[in-house]
mmCIF file of C-alpha atoms and ligand atoms in Angstrom:
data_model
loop_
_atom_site.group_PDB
_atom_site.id
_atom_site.type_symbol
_atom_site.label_atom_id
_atom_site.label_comp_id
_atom_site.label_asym_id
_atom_site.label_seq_id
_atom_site.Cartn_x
_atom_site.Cartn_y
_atom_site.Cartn_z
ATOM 1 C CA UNK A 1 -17.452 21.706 26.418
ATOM 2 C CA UNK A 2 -16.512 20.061 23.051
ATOM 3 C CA UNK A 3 -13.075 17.740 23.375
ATOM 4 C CA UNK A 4 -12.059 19.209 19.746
ATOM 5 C CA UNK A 5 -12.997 22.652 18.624
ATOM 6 C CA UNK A 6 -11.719 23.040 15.120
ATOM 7 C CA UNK A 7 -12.758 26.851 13.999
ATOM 8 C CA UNK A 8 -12.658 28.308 10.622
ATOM 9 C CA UNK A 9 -9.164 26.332 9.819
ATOM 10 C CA UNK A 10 -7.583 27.122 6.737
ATOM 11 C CA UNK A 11 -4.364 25.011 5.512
ATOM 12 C CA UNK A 12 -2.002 26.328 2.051
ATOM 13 C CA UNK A 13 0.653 24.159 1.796
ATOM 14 C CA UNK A 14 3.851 25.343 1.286
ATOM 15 C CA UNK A 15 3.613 24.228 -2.541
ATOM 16 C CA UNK A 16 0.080 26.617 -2.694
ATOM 17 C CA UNK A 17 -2.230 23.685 -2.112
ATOM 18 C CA UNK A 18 -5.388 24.967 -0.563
ATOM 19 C CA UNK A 19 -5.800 21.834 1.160
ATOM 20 C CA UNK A 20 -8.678 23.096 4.002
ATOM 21 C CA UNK A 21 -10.761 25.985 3.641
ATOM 22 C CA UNK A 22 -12.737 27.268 6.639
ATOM 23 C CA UNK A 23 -13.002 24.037 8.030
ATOM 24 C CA UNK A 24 -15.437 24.591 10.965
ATOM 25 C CA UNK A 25 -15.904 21.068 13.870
ATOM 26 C CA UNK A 26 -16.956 20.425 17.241
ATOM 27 C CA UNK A 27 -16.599 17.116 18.855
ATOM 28 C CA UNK A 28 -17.782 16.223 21.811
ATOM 29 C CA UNK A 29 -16.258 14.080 24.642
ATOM 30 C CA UNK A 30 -17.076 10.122 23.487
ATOM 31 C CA UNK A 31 -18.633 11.152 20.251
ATOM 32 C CA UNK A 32 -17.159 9.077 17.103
ATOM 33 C CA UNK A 33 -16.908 11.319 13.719
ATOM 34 C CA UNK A 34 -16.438 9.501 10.867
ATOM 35 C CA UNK A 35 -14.803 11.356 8.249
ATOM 36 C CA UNK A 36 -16.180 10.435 4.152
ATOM 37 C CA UNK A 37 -14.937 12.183 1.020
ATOM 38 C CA UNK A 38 -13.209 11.996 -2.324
ATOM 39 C CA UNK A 39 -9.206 11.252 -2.303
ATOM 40 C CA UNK A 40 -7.433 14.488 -2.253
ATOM 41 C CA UNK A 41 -10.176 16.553 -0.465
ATOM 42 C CA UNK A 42 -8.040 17.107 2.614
ATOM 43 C CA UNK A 43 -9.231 14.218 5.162
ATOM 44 C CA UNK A 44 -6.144 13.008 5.834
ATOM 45 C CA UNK A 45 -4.864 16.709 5.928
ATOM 46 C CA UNK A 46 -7.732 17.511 8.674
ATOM 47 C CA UNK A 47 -7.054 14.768 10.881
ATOM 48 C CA UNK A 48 -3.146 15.770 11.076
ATOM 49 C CA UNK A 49 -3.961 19.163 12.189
ATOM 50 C CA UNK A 50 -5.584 17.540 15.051
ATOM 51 C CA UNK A 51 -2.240 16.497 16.460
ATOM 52 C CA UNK A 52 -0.094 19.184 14.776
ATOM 53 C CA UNK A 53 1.513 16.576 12.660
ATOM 54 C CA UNK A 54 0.636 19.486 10.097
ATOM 55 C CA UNK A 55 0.308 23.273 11.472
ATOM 56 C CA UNK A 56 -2.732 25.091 9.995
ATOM 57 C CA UNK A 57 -2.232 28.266 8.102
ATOM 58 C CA UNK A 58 -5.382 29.989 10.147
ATOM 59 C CA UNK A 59 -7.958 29.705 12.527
ATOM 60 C CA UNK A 60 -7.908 27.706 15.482
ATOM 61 C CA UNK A 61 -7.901 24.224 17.286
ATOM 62 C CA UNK A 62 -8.583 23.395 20.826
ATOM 63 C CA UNK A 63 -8.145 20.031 22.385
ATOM 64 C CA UNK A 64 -9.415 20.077 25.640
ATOM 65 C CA UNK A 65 -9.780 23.285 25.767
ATOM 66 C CA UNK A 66 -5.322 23.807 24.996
ATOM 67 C CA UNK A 67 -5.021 25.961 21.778
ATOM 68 C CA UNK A 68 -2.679 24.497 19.526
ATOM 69 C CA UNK A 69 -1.840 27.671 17.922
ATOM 70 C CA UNK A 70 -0.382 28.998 21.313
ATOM 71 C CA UNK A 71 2.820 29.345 21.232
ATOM 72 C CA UNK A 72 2.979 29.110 25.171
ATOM 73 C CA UNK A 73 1.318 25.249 24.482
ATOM 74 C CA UNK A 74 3.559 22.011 25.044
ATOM 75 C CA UNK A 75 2.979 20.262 21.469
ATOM 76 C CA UNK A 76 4.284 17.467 22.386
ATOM 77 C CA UNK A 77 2.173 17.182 25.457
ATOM 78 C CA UNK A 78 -0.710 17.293 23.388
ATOM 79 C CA UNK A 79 0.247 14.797 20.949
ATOM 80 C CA UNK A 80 0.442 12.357 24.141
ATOM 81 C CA UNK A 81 -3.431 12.806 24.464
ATOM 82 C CA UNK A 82 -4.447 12.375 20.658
ATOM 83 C CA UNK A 83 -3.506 8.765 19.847
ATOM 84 C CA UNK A 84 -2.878 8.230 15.886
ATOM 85 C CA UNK A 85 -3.453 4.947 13.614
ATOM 86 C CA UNK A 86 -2.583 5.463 10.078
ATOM 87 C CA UNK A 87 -3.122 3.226 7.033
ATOM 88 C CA UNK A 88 0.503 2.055 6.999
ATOM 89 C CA UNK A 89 1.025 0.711 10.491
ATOM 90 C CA UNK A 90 4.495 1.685 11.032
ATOM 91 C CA UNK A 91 5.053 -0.339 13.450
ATOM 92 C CA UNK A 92 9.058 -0.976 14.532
ATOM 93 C CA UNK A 93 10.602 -4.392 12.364
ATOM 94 C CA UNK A 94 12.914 -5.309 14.786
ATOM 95 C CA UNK A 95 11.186 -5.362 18.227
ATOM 96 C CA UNK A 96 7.802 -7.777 19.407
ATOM 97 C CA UNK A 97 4.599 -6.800 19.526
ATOM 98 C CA UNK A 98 4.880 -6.117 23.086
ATOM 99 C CA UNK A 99 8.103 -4.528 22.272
ATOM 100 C CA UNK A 100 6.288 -2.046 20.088
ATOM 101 C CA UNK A 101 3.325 -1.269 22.355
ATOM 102 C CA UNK A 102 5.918 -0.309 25.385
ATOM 103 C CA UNK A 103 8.569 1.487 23.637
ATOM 104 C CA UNK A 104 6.425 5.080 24.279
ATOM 105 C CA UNK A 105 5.195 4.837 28.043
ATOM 106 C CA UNK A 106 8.946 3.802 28.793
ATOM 107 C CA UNK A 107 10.708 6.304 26.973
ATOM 108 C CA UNK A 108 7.977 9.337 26.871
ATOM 109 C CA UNK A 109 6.084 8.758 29.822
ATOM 110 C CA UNK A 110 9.248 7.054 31.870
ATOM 111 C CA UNK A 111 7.172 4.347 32.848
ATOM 112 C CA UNK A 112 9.295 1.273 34.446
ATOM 113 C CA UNK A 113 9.353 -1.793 32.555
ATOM 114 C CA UNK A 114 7.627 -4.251 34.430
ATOM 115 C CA UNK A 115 5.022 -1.701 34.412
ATOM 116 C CA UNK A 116 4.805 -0.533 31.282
ATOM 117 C CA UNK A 117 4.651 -4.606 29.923
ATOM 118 C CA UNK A 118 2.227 -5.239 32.676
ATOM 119 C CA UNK A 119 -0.214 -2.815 31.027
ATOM 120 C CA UNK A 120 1.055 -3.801 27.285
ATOM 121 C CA UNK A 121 -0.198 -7.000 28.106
ATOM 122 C CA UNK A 122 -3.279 -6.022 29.241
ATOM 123 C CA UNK A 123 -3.689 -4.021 25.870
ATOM 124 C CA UNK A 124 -2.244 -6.433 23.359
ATOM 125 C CA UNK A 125 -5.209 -9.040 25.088
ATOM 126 C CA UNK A 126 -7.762 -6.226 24.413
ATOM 127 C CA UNK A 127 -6.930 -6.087 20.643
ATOM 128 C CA UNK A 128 -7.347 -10.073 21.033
ATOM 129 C CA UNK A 129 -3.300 -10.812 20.803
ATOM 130 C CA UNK A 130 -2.526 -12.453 23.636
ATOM 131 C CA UNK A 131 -0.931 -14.843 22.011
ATOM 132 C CA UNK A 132 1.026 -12.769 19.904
ATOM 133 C CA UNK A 133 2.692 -10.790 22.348
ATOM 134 C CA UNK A 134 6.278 -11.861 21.207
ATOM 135 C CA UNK A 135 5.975 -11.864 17.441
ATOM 136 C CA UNK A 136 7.990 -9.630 15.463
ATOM 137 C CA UNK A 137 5.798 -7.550 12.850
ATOM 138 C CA UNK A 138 7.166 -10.017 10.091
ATOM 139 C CA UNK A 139 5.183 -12.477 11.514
ATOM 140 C CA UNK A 140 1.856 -11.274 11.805
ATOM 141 C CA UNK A 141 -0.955 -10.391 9.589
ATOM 142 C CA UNK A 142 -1.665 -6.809 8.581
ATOM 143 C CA UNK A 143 -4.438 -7.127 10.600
ATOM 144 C CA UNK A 144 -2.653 -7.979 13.368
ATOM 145 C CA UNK A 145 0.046 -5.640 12.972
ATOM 146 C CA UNK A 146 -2.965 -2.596 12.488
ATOM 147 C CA UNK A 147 -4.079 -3.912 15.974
ATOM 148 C CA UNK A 148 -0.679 -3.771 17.814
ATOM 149 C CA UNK A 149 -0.581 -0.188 16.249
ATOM 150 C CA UNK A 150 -3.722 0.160 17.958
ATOM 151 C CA UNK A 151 -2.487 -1.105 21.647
ATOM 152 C CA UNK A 152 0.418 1.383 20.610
ATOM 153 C CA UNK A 153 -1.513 4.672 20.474
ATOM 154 C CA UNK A 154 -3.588 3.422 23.729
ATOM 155 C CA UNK A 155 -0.633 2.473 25.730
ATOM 156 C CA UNK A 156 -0.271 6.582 25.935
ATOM 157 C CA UNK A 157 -3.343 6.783 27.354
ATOM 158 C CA UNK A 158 -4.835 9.497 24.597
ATOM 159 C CA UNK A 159 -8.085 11.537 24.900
ATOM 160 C CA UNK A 160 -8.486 11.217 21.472
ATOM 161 C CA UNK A 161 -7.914 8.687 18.976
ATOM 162 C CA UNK A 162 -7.647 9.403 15.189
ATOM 163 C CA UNK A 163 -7.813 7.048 12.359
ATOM 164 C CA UNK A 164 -6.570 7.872 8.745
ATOM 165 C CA UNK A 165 -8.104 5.114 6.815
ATOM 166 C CA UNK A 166 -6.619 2.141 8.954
ATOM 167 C CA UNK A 167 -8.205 -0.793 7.085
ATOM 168 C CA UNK A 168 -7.275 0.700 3.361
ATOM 169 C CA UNK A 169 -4.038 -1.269 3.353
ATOM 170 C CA UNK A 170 -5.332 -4.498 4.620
ATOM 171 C CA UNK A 171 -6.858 -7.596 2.848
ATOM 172 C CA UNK A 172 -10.611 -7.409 2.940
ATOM 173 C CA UNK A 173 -10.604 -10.497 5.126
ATOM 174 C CA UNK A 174 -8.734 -8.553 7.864
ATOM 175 C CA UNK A 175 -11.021 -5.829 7.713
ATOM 176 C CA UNK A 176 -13.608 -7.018 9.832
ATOM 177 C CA UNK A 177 -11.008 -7.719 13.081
ATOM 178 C CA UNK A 178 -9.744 -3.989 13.035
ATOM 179 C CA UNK A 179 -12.853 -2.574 12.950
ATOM 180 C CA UNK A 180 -13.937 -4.687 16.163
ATOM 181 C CA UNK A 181 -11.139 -3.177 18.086
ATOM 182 C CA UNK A 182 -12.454 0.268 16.891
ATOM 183 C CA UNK A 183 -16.591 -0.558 17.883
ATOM 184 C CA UNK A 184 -15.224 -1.807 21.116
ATOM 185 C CA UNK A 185 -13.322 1.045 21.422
ATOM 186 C CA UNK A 186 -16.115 3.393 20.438
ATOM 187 C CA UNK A 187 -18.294 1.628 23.225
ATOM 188 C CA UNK A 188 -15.953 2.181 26.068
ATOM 189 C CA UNK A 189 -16.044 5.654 25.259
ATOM 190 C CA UNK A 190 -13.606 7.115 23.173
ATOM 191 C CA UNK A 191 -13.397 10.504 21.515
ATOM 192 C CA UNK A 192 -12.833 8.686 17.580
ATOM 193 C CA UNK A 193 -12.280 10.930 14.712
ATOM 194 C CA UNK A 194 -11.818 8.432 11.462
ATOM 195 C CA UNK A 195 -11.562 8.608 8.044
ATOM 196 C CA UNK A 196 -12.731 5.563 6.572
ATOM 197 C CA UNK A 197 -13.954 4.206 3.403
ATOM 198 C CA UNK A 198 -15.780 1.722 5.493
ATOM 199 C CA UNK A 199 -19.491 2.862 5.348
ATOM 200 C CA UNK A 200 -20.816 -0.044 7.414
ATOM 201 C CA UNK A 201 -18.690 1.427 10.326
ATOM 202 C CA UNK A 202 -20.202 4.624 9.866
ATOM 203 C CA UNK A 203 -23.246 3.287 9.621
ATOM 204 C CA UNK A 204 -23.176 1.507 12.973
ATOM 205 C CA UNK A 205 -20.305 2.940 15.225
ATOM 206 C CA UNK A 206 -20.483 7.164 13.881
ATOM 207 C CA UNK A 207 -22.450 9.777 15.997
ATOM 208 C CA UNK A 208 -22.416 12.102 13.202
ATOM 209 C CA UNK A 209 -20.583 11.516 9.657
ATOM 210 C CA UNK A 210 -18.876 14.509 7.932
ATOM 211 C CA UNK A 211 -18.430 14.992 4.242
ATOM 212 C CA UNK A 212 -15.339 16.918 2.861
ATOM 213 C CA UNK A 213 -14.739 18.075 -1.031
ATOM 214 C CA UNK A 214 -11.851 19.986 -2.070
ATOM 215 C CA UNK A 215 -11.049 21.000 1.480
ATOM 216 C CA UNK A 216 -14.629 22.110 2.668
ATOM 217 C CA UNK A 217 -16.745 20.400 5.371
ATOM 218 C CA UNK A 218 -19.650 20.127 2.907
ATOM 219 C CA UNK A 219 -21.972 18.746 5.449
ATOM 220 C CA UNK A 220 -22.274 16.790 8.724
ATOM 221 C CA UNK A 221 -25.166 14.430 9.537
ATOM 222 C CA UNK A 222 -26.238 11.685 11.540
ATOM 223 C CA UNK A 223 -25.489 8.406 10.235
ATOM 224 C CA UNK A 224 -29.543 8.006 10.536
ATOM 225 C CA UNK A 225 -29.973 10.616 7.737
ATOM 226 C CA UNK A 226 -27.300 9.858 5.656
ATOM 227 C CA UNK A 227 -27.448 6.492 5.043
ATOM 228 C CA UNK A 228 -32.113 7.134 4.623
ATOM 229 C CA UNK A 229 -32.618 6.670 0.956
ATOM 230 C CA UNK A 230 -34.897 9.882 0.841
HETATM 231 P P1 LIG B 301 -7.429 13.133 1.411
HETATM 232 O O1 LIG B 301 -6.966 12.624 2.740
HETATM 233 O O2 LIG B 301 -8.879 13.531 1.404
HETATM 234 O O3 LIG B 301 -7.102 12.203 0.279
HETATM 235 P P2 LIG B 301 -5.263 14.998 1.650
HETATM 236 O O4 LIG B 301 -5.471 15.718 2.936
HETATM 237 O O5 LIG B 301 -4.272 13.875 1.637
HETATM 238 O O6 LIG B 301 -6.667 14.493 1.119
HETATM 239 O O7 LIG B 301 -4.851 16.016 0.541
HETATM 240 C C1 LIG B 301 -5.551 17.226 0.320
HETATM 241 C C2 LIG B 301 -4.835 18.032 -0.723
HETATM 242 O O8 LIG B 301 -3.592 18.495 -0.173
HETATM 243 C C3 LIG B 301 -4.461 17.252 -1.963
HETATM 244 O O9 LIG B 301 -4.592 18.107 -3.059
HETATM 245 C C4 LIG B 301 -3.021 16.848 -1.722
HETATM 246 O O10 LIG B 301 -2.333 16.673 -2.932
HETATM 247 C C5 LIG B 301 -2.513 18.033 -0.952
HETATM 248 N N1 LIG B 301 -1.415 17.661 -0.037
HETATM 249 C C6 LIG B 301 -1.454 16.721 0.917
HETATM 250 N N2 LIG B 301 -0.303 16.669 1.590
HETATM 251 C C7 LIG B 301 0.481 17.607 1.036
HETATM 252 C C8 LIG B 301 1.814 18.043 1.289
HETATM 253 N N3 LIG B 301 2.565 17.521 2.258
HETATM 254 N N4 LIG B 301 2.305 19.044 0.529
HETATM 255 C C9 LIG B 301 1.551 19.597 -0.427
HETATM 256 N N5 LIG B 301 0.295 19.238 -0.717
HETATM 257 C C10 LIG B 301 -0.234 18.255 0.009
HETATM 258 P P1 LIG B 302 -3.407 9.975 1.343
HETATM 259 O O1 LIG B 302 -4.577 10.498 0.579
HETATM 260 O O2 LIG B 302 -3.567 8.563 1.763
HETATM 261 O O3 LIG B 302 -2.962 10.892 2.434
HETATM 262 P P2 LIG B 302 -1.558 10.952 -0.618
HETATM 263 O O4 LIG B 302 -1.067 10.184 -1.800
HETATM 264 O O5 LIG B 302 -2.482 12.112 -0.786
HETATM 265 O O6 LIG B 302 -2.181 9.865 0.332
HETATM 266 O O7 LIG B 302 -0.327 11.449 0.220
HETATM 267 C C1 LIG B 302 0.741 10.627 0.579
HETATM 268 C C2 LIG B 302 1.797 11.505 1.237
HETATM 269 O O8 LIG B 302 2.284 12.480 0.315
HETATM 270 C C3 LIG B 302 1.247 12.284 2.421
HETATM 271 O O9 LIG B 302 2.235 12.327 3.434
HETATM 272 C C4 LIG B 302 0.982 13.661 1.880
HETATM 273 O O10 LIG B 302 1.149 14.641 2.886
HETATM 274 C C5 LIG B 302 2.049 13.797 0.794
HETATM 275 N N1 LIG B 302 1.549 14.586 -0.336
HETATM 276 C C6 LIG B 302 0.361 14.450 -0.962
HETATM 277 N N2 LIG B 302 0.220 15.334 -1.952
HETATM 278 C C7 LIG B 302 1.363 16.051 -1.964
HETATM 279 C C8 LIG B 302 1.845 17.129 -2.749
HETATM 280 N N3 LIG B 302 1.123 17.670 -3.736
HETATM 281 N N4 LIG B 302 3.063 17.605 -2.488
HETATM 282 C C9 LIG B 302 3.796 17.087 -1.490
HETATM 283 N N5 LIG B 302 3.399 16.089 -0.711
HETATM 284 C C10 LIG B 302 2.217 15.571 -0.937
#
């Protein structure tokens, strides 16, 4: 059974912006989507209904099999198990690295703190910052930061992991470190929906890559195809 049923979703903002439109997508457990499309087609809107950062106006999503539109569903629950990486990294200015990467699984998940640094740690050397552990934000590189906001969303544990363009803010010579995090990611398995300007990722790392236009999912393809110059 697909990890993400999305079925004929439709999303009007309250302002009467007809942001999706009978946006149809099934993704399968470990399959990476990579998301393409002009600004203002509603990638970034699509991804957010994933998590119900945004609530659709119809239709239905199912993560792991949970319908987000029931009302019997624990949101929050849900958001636990669909980890989120935006373009701004948002990460807290006044606590470490580490400090930002345990602040969830203590207070969400009430996970001790010896245990909840112990795995931190084990994160924060995954995203290749072990020696970074105790910098504030102010003292790393948007690159680095992007990767602590990684270890952040992974410290929950998610199902899922979305990406809303999370190398669009950073200098192009940063680039290249995020998106090793995210292939690694990718090949350990992870359920990746991303929107991305990055076609090389797509191009290597993407099962299937989906175009939207003014909130339709014009088409999906394989990578294979839609990179083929014919
Ligand atoms: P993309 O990620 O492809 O750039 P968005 O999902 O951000 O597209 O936006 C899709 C459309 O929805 C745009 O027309 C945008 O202006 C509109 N939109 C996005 N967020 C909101 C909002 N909070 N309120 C009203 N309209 C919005
Ligand atoms: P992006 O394409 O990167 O999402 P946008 O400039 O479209 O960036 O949106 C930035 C923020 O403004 C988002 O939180 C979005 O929801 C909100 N937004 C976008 N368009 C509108 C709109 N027409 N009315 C209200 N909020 C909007």
């Amino acid at each position: 059974k697909s990890i993400i049923q999305a079925r004929n979703i439709e999303k009007i903002y309250s302002n009467g912006c007809h942001a999706l439109k009978n946006v149809s997508l099934d993704i399968n457990r470990g399959e990476v989507v990579v998301i393409i499309g002009p600004s203002g087609s509603g990638k970034s809107t699509f991804l957010r209904t994933l998590n119900q950062l945004e609530s659709i106006s119809d239709g239905s999503i199912h993560i792991d099999e949970v319908s987000l539109t029931d009302r019997k569903t624990n949101i929050n629950k849900v958001r636990e198990e669909v980890g989120m990486v935006f373009q701004s990294f948002n990460l807290f200015p006044h606590k470490t690295a580490l400090g930002n990467v345990v602040l969830s699984p203590m207070k969400v998940k009430k996970k001790a703190r010896t245990v909840a640094e112990q795995e931190g740690r084990e994160l924060l050397k995954k995203v290749g910052l072990a020696e970074r552990m105790n910098n504030y934000p102010s003292h790393l590189s948007g690159g680095q930061q992007q990767r602590v906001a990684i270890a952040r969303a992974l410290a929950m544990h998610p199902k899922i992991m979305l990406f809303d363009e999370p190398t669009s803010a950073l200098d192009p010579e940063m680039v290249g470190e995020v998106l090793d995090v995210m292939k690694s990611l990718a090949s350990d398995g992870m359920t990746m929906v991303v929107v991305t300007h990055e076609m090389g990722f797509a191009r290597e790392v993407a099962d299937r890559v989906v175009f939207m236009e003014d909130g339709e999912l014009v088409f999906e393809e394989s990578p294979e195809r839609f990179f083929s110059s014919d």
